[in-house]
Amino acid sequence: MVWADAIGQAIAYIESHIADELSVGEIAKQVNLSPFYFQKGFSLLCGLTVMEYIRKRRLALAGSELVSSDAKVLDVALKYGCLLYTSDAADDRISVD
């Protein structure tokens, strides 16, 4: 299998399961590659790690859904797992000493 084909199949799998819990190992298994080589190839071809790609796609889909529907922010965030994404700065603002 050519790398571009494998990555294309992986992206198709990710897109069809974007709201599900995904792991690099699970995605790599779908294209018959080891997780190590899959991550390396994905990063080289896409310029992002697998999990960065998934996070950015989920956030883009959530934003699009919020703009185009009357859905509640919390419902959309839960659907796409966006509540899992925080920054260190946000954690610092939230924490109480």
PDB file of C-alpha atoms in Angstrom:
ATOM      1  CA  MET A   1       0.000   0.000   0.000  1.00  0.00           C
ATOM      2  CA  VAL A   2       1.312   3.427  -0.904  1.00  0.00           C
ATOM      3  CA  TRP A   3       1.629   5.868   2.002  1.00  0.00           C
ATOM      4  CA  ALA A   4      -0.738   8.407   0.465  1.00  0.00           C
ATOM      5  CA  ASP A   5      -3.401   5.711   0.052  1.00  0.00           C
ATOM      6  CA  ALA A   6      -2.958   4.506   3.632  1.00  0.00           C
ATOM      7  CA  ILE A   7      -3.215   8.026   5.030  1.00  0.00           C
ATOM      8  CA  GLY A   8      -6.262   8.704   2.824  1.00  0.00           C
ATOM      9  CA  GLN A   9      -7.960   5.577   4.155  1.00  0.00           C
ATOM     10  CA  ALA A  10      -7.056   6.581   7.706  1.00  0.00           C
ATOM     11  CA  ILE A  11      -8.540  10.046   7.224  1.00  0.00           C
ATOM     12  CA  ALA A  12     -11.710   8.498   5.797  1.00  0.00           C
ATOM     13  CA  TYR A  13     -11.924   6.239   8.860  1.00  0.00           C
ATOM     14  CA  ILE A  14     -11.345   9.186  11.200  1.00  0.00           C
ATOM     15  CA  GLU A  15     -14.023  11.261   9.470  1.00  0.00           C
ATOM     16  CA  SER A  16     -16.576   8.441   9.659  1.00  0.00           C
ATOM     17  CA  HIS A  17     -15.869   7.944  13.386  1.00  0.00           C
ATOM     18  CA  ILE A  18     -15.085  11.545  14.351  1.00  0.00           C
ATOM     19  CA  ALA A  19     -17.571  11.665  17.245  1.00  0.00           C
ATOM     20  CA  ASP A  20     -16.303   8.358  18.648  1.00  0.00           C
ATOM     21  CA  GLU A  21     -13.355   7.817  20.941  1.00  0.00           C
ATOM     22  CA  LEU A  22     -10.385   7.232  18.642  1.00  0.00           C
ATOM     23  CA  SER A  23      -6.852   6.030  19.298  1.00  0.00           C
ATOM     24  CA  VAL A  24      -3.788   5.990  17.089  1.00  0.00           C
ATOM     25  CA  GLY A  25      -3.528   2.221  17.523  1.00  0.00           C
ATOM     26  CA  GLU A  26      -7.111   1.681  16.385  1.00  0.00           C
ATOM     27  CA  ILE A  27      -6.666   3.878  13.310  1.00  0.00           C
ATOM     28  CA  ALA A  28      -3.311   2.299  12.413  1.00  0.00           C
ATOM     29  CA  LYS A  29      -4.922  -1.140  12.639  1.00  0.00           C
ATOM     30  CA  GLN A  30      -7.517  -0.070  10.051  1.00  0.00           C
ATOM     31  CA  VAL A  31      -4.766   0.588   7.487  1.00  0.00           C
ATOM     32  CA  ASN A  32      -2.558  -2.368   8.525  1.00  0.00           C
ATOM     33  CA  LEU A  33       0.353  -0.311   9.827  1.00  0.00           C
ATOM     34  CA  SER A  34       2.105  -0.247  13.163  1.00  0.00           C
ATOM     35  CA  PRO A  35       1.103   2.729  15.312  1.00  0.00           C
ATOM     36  CA  PHE A  36       4.714   3.999  15.265  1.00  0.00           C
ATOM     37  CA  TYR A  37       5.088   4.046  11.481  1.00  0.00           C
ATOM     38  CA  PHE A  38       1.536   5.254  10.985  1.00  0.00           C
ATOM     39  CA  GLN A  39       2.152   8.287  13.222  1.00  0.00           C
ATOM     40  CA  LYS A  40       5.434   9.048  11.468  1.00  0.00           C
ATOM     41  CA  GLY A  41       3.887   8.789   7.987  1.00  0.00           C
ATOM     42  CA  PHE A  42       0.813  10.799   8.964  1.00  0.00           C
ATOM     43  CA  SER A  43       2.927  13.593  10.414  1.00  0.00           C
ATOM     44  CA  LEU A  44       5.182  13.715   7.370  1.00  0.00           C
ATOM     45  CA  LEU A  45       2.325  13.821   4.876  1.00  0.00           C
ATOM     46  CA  CYS A  46      -0.162  15.968   6.797  1.00  0.00           C
ATOM     47  CA  GLY A  47       2.061  18.236   8.857  1.00  0.00           C
ATOM     48  CA  LEU A  48       0.092  17.398  12.014  1.00  0.00           C
ATOM     49  CA  THR A  49       0.081  14.549  14.471  1.00  0.00           C
ATOM     50  CA  VAL A  50      -2.897  12.217  14.271  1.00  0.00           C
ATOM     51  CA  MET A  51      -4.403  13.539  17.483  1.00  0.00           C
ATOM     52  CA  GLU A  52      -3.884  17.179  16.434  1.00  0.00           C
ATOM     53  CA  TYR A  53      -5.765  16.422  13.218  1.00  0.00           C
ATOM     54  CA  ILE A  54      -8.609  14.779  15.137  1.00  0.00           C
ATOM     55  CA  ARG A  55      -8.807  17.657  17.637  1.00  0.00           C
ATOM     56  CA  LYS A  56      -8.845  20.319  14.921  1.00  0.00           C
ATOM     57  CA  ARG A  57     -11.481  18.480  12.878  1.00  0.00           C
ATOM     58  CA  ARG A  58     -13.712  18.036  15.925  1.00  0.00           C
ATOM     59  CA  LEU A  59     -13.403  21.696  16.843  1.00  0.00           C
ATOM     60  CA  ALA A  60     -14.133  22.751  13.244  1.00  0.00           C
ATOM     61  CA  LEU A  61     -17.197  20.512  13.057  1.00  0.00           C
ATOM     62  CA  ALA A  62     -18.422  21.722  16.444  1.00  0.00           C
ATOM     63  CA  GLY A  63     -18.023  25.351  15.393  1.00  0.00           C
ATOM     64  CA  SER A  64     -19.814  24.720  12.127  1.00  0.00           C
ATOM     65  CA  GLU A  65     -22.676  22.992  13.911  1.00  0.00           C
ATOM     66  CA  LEU A  66     -23.007  25.843  16.405  1.00  0.00           C
ATOM     67  CA  VAL A  67     -23.197  28.422  13.615  1.00  0.00           C
ATOM     68  CA  SER A  68     -25.672  26.488  11.492  1.00  0.00           C
ATOM     69  CA  SER A  69     -28.062  25.198  14.156  1.00  0.00           C
ATOM     70  CA  ASP A  70     -29.798  26.138  17.377  1.00  0.00           C
ATOM     71  CA  ALA A  71     -27.913  23.464  19.305  1.00  0.00           C
ATOM     72  CA  LYS A  72     -26.657  24.321  22.782  1.00  0.00           C
ATOM     73  CA  VAL A  73     -22.923  24.801  23.197  1.00  0.00           C
ATOM     74  CA  LEU A  74     -22.719  22.141  25.894  1.00  0.00           C
ATOM     75  CA  ASP A  75     -24.550  19.589  23.744  1.00  0.00           C
ATOM     76  CA  VAL A  76     -22.216  20.160  20.805  1.00  0.00           C
ATOM     77  CA  ALA A  77     -19.147  20.102  23.048  1.00  0.00           C
ATOM     78  CA  LEU A  78     -20.226  16.779  24.522  1.00  0.00           C
ATOM     79  CA  LYS A  79     -21.007  15.349  21.085  1.00  0.00           C
ATOM     80  CA  TYR A  80     -17.525  16.074  19.745  1.00  0.00           C
ATOM     81  CA  GLY A  81     -15.611  15.671  23.007  1.00  0.00           C
ATOM     82  CA  CYS A  82     -14.466  19.298  22.969  1.00  0.00           C
ATOM     83  CA  LEU A  83     -14.559  19.558  26.743  1.00  0.00           C
ATOM     84  CA  LEU A  84     -11.430  17.412  26.793  1.00  0.00           C
ATOM     85  CA  TYR A  85      -9.364  20.153  25.133  1.00  0.00           C
ATOM     86  CA  THR A  86      -7.948  22.665  27.551  1.00  0.00           C
ATOM     87  CA  SER A  87      -4.797  24.701  27.605  1.00  0.00           C
ATOM     88  CA  ASP A  88      -2.412  25.133  30.475  1.00  0.00           C
ATOM     89  CA  ALA A  89      -3.384  28.796  30.674  1.00  0.00           C
ATOM     90  CA  ALA A  90      -7.054  27.881  30.993  1.00  0.00           C
ATOM     91  CA  ASP A  91      -6.205  25.331  33.684  1.00  0.00           C
ATOM     92  CA  ASP A  92      -4.266  28.007  35.576  1.00  0.00           C
ATOM     93  CA  ARG A  93      -7.220  30.408  35.452  1.00  0.00           C
ATOM     94  CA  ILE A  94      -9.590  27.691  36.682  1.00  0.00           C
ATOM     95  CA  SER A  95      -7.462  26.285  39.511  1.00  0.00           C
ATOM     96  CA  VAL A  96      -7.877  27.687  42.978  1.00  0.00           C
ATOM     97  CA  ASP A  97      -4.868  27.813  45.295  1.00  0.00           C
TER      98      ASP A  97
END
